[in-house]
Short mmCIF file of N, CA and C in Angstrom, two decimals:
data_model
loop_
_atom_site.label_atom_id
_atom_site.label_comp_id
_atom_site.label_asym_id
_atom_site.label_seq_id
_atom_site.Cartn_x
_atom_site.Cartn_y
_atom_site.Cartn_z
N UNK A 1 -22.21 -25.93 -14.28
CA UNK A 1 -22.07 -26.06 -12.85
C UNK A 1 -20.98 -25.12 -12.33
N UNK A 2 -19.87 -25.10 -13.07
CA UNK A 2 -18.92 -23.54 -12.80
C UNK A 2 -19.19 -22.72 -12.42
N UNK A 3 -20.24 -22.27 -13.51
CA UNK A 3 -20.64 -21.08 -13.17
C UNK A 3 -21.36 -20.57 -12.05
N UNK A 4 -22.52 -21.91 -11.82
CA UNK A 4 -23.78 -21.51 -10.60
C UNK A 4 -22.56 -21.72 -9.60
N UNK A 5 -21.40 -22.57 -9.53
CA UNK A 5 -20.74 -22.17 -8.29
C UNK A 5 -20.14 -20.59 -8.31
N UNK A 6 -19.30 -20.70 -9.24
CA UNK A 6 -19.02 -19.05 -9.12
C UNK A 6 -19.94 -18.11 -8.46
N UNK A 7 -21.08 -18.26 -9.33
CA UNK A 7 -22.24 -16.83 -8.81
C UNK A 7 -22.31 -16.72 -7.20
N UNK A 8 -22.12 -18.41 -6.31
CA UNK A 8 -22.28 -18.38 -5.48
C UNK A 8 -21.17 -18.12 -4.30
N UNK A 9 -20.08 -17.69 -5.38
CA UNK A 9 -18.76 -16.89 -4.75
C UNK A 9 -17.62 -18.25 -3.82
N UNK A 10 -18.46 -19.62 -4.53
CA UNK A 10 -16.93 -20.63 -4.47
C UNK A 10 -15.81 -20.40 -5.30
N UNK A 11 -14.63 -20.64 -4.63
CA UNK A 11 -13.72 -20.89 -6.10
C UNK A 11 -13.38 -21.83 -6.38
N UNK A 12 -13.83 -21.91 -7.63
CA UNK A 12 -13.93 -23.05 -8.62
C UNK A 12 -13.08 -22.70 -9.83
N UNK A 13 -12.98 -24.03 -10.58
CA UNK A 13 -11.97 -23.73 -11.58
C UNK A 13 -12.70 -24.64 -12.54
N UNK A 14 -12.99 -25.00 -13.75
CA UNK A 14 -13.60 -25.91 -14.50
C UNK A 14 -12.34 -26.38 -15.46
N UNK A 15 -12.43 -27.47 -15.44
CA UNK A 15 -11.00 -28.17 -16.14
C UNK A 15 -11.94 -29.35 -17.45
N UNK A 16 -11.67 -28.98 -18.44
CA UNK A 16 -11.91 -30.02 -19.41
C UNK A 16 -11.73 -31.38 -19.67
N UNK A 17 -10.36 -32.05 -19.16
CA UNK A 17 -10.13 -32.93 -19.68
C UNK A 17 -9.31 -33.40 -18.31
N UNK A 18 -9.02 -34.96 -17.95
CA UNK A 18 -7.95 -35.46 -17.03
C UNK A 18 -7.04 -35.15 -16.82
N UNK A 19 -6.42 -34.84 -18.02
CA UNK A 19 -4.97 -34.65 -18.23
C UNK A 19 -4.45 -33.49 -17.37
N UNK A 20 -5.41 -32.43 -17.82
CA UNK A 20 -5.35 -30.88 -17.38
C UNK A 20 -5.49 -30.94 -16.06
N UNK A 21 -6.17 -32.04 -14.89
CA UNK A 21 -6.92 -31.51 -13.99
C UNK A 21 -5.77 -32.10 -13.03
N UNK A 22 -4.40 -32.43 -13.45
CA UNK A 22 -3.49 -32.87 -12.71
C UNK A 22 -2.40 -31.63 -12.15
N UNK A 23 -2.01 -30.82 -13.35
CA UNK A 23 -2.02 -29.79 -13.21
C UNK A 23 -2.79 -28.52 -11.83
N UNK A 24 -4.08 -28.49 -12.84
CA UNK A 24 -5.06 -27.73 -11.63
C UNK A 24 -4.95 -28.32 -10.33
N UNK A 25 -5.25 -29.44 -9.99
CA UNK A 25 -5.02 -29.80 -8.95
C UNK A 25 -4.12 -29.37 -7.95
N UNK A 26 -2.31 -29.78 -8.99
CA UNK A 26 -1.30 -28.81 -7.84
C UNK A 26 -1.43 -27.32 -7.41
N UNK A 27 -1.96 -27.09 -8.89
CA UNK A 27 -2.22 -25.10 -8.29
C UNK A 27 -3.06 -24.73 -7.32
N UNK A 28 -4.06 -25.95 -6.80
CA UNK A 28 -5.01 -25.19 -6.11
C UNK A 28 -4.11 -24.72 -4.75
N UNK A 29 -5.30 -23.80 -4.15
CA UNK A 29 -4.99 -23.40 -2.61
C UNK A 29 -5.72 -23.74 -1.81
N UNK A 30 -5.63 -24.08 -0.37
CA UNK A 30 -6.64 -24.01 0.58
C UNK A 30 -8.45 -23.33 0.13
N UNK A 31 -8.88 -24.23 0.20
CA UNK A 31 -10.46 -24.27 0.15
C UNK A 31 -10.92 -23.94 -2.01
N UNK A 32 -9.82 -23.91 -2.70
CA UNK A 32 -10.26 -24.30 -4.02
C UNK A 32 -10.72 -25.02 -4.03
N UNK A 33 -11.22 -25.58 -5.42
CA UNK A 33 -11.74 -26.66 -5.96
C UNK A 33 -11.65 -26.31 -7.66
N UNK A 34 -11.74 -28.05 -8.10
CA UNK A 34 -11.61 -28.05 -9.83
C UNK A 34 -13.24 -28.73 -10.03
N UNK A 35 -13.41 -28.82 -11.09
CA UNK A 35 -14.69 -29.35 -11.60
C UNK A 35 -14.53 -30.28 -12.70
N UNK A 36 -14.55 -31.08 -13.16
CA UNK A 36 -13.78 -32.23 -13.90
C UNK A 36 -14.98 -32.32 -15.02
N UNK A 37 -14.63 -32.16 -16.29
CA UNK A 37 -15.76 -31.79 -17.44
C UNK A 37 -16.22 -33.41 -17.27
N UNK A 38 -17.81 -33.51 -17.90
CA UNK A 38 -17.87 -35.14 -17.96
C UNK A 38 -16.84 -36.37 -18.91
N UNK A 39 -16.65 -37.14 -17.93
CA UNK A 39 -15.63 -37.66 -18.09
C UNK A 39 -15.94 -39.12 -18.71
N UNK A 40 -17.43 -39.14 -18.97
CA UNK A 40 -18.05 -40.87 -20.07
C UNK A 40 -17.02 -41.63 -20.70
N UNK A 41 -16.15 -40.30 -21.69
CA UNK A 41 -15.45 -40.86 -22.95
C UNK A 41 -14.21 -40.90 -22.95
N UNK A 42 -13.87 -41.02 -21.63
CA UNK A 42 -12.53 -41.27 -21.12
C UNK A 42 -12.41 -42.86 -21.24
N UNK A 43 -10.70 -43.29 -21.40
CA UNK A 43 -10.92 -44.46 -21.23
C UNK A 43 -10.79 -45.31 -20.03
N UNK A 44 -10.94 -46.08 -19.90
CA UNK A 44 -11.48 -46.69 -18.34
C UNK A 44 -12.83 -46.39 -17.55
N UNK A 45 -13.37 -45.62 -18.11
CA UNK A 45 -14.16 -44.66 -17.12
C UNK A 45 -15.79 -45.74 -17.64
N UNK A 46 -15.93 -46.40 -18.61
CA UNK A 46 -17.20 -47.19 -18.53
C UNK A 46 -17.00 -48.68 -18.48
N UNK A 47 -15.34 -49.12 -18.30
CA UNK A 47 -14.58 -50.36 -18.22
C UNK A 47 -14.94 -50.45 -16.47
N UNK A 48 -15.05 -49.76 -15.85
CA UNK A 48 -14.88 -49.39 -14.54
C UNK A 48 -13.61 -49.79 -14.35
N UNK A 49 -12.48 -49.47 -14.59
CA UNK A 49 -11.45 -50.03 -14.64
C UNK A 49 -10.84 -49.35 -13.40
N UNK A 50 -9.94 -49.83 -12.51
CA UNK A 50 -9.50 -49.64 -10.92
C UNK A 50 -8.15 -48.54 -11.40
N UNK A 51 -7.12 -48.48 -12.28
CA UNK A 51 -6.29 -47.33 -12.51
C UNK A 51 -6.96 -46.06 -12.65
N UNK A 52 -7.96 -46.25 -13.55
CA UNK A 52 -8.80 -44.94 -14.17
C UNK A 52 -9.14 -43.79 -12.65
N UNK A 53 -10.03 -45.09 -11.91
CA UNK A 53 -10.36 -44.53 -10.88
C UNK A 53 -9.88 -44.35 -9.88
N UNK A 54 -8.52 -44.52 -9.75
CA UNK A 54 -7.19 -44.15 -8.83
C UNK A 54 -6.85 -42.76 -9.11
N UNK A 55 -6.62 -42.79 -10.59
CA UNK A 55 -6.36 -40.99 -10.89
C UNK A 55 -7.80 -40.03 -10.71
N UNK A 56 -8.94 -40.67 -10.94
CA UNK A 56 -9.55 -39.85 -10.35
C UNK A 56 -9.03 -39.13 -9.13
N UNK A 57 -8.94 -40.57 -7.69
CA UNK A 57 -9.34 -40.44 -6.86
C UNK A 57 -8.32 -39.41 -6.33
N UNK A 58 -7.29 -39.47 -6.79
CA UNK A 58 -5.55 -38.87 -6.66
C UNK A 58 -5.81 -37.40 -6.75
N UNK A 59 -7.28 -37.03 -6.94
CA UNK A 59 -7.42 -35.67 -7.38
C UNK A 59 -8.22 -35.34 -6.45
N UNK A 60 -8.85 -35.42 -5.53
CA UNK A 60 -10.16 -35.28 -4.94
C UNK A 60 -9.58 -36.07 -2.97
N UNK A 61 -10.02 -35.10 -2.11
CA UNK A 61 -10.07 -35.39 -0.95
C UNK A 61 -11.10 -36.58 -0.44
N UNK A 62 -12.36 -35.81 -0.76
CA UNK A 62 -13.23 -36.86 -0.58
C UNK A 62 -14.59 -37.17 -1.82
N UNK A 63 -15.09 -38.12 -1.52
CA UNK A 63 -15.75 -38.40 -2.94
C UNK A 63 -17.73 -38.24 -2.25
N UNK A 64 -18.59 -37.94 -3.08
CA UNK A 64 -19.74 -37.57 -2.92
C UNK A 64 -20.68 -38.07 -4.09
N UNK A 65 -20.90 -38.72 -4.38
CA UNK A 65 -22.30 -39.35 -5.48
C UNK A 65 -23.40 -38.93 -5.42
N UNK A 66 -23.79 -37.83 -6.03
CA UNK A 66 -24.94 -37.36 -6.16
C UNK A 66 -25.43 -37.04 -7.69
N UNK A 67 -25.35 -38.58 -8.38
CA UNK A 67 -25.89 -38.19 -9.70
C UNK A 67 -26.72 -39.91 -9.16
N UNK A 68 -27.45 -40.19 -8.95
CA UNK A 68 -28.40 -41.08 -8.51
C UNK A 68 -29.19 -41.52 -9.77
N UNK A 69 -29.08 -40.64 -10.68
CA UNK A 69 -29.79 -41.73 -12.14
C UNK A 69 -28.63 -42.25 -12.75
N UNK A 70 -27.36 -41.99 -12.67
CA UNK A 70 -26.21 -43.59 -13.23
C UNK A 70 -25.65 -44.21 -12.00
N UNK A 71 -26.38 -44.20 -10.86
CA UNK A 71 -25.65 -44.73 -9.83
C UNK A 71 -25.63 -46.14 -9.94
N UNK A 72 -26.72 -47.14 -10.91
CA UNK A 72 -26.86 -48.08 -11.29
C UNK A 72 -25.62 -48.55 -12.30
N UNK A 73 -24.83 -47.92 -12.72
CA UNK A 73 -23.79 -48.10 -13.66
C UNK A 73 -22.61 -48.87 -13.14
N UNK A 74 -21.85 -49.54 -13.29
CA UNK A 74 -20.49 -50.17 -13.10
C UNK A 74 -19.44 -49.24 -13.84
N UNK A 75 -19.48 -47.91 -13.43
CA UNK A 75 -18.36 -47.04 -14.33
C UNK A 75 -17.13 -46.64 -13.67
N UNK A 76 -16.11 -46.11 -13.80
CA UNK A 76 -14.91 -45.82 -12.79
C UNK A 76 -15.60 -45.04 -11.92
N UNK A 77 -15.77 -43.83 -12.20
CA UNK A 77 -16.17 -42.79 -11.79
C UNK A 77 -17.68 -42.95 -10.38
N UNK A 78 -18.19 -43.77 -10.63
CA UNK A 78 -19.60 -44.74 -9.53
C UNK A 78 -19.19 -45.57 -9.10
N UNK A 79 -18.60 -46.60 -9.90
CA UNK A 79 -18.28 -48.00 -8.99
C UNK A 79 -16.91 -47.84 -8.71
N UNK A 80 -15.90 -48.13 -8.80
CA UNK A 80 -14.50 -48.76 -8.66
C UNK A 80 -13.79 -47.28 -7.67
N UNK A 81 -14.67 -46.08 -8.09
CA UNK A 81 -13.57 -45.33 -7.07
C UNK A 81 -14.19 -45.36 -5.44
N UNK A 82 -15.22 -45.82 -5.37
CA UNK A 82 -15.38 -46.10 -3.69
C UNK A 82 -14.59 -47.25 -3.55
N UNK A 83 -13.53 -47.40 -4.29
CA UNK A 83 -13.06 -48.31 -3.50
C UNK A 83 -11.65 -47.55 -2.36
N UNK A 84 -11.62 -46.10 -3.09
CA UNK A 84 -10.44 -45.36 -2.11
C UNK A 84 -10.99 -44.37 -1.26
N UNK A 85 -12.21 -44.45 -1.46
CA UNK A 85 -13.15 -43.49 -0.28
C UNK A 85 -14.08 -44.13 0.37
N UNK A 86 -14.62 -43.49 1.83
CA UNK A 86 -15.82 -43.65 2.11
C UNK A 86 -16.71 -42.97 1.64
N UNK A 87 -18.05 -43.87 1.43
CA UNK A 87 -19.01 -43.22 0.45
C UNK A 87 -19.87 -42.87 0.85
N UNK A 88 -19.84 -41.46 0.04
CA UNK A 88 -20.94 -40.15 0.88
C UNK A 88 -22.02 -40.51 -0.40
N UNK A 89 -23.43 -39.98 0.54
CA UNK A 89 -23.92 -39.54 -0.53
C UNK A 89 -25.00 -37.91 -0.67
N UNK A 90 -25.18 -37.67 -1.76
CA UNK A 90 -25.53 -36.40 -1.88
C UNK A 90 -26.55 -35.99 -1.51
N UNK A 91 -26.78 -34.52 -1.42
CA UNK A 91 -28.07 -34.36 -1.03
C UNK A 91 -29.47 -34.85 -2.28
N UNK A 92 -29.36 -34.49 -3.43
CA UNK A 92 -30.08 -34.66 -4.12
C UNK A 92 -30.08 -36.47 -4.60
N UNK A 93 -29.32 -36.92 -4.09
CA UNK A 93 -29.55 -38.41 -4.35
C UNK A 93 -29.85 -39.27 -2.93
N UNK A 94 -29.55 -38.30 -1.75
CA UNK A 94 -30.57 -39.21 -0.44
C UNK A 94 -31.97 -38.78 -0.66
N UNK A 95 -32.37 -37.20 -1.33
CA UNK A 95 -33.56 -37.26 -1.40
C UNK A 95 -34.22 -38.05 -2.89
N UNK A 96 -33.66 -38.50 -3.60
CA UNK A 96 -34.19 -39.70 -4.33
C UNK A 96 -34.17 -40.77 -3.53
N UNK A 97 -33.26 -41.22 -2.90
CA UNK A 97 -34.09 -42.65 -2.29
C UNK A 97 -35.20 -42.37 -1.26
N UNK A 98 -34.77 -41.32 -0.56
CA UNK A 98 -35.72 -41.04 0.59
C UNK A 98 -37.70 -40.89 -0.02
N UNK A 99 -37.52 -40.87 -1.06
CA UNK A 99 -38.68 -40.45 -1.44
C UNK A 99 -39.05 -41.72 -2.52
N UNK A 100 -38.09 -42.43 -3.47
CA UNK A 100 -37.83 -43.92 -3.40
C UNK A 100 -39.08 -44.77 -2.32
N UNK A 101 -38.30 -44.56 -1.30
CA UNK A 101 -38.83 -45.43 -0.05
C UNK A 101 -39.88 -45.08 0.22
N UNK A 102 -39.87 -43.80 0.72
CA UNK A 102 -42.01 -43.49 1.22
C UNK A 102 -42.53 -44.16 0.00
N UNK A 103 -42.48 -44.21 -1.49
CA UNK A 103 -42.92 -44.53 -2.58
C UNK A 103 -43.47 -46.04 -2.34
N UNK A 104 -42.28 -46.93 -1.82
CA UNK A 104 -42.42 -48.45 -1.64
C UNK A 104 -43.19 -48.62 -0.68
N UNK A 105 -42.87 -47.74 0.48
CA UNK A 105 -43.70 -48.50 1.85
C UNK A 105 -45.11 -48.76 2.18
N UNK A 106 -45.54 -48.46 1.86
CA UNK A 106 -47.26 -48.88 1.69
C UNK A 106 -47.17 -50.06 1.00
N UNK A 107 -46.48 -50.55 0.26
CA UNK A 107 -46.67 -52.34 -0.41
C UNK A 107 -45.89 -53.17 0.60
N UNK A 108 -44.66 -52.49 0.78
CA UNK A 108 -44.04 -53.27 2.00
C UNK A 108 -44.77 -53.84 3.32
N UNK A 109 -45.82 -52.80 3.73
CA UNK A 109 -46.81 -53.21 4.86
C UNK A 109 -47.76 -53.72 4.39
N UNK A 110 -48.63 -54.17 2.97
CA UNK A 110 -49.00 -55.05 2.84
C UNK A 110 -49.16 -56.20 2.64
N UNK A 111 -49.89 -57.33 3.16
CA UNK A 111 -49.78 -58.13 3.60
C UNK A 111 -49.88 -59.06 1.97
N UNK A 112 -49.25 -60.37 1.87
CA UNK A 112 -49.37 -60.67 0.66
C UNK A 112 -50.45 -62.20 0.75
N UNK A 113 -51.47 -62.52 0.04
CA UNK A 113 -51.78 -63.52 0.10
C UNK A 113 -52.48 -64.58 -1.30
N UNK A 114 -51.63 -65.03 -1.97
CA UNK A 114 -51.89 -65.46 -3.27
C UNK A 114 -53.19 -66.05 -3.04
N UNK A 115 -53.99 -66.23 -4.53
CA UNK A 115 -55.01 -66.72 -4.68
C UNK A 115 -55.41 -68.47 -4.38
N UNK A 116 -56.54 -68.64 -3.67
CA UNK A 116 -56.45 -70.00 -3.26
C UNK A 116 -57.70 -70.75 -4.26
N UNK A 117 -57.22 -71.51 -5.26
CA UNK A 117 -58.20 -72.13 -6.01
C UNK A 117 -59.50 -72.46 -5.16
#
C-alpha cells in the first residue's frame, strides 16, 4: 500500500512496528502520513483492549474503516478505537454494504406467509 501511495505522489512513510510509528509520527509535516504495518500480532490488538487502541488512536487525526471483511471482529484496531473517533467509513466498505443491501432488498419486500396445514 506504500508504494501504490507513493506512485500516486502522497507522502507516505511505511513504519513496521508501533513502537517505531511514535517516532514517525513526531517527524511528520503538514499533509504527511505513516502507514502502520499489520498490526494482528500486537498485543492488545485481538484482546480489543482500550490502551492498545488509545496508542493507536494517539497517532492518527482521524480514523476510517475500510477493511469491511474483519469489521465483524472485536479487535483494538475495529472495535475499541471508535471509541476516540467518529466513525468514518470507507469507500470500499460503503460499497460493500451498499451492494450488501440491493442484495437483501428484494426478500425484504417480500411478503412472508408460512404454510397453513
Amino acid at each position: 500500500m506504500a508504494d501504490y501511495l507513493k506512485k500516486k505522489g502522497l507522502p507516505v512513510t511505511f513504519v513496521k512496528n508501533i513502537s517505531s510509528a511514535f517516532a514517525a509520527a513526531e517527524a511528520l509535516k503538514d499533509g504527511e502520513m505513516i502507514l502502520l504495518e499489520n498490526i494482528r500480532e500486537n498485543k492488545g490488538e485481538k484482546e480489543n483492549d482500550r490502551k492498545f487502541a488509545e496508542q493507536l488512536a494517539s497517532l492518527a487525526d482521524i480514523y476510517v474503516n475500510d477493511a469491511f471483511s474483519v469489521s465483524h471482529r472485536e479487535h483494538a484496531s475495529v472495535c475499541a478505537i471508535t471509541g476516540f473517533f467518529a466513525e468514518l467509513c470507507g469507500v470500499s466498505t460503503g460499497e460493500e454494504v451498499k451492494q450488501l443491501s440491493a442484495a437483501f432488498q428484494p426478500f425484504a419486500s417480500v411478503p412472508f406467509h408460512p404454510r397453513r396445514s
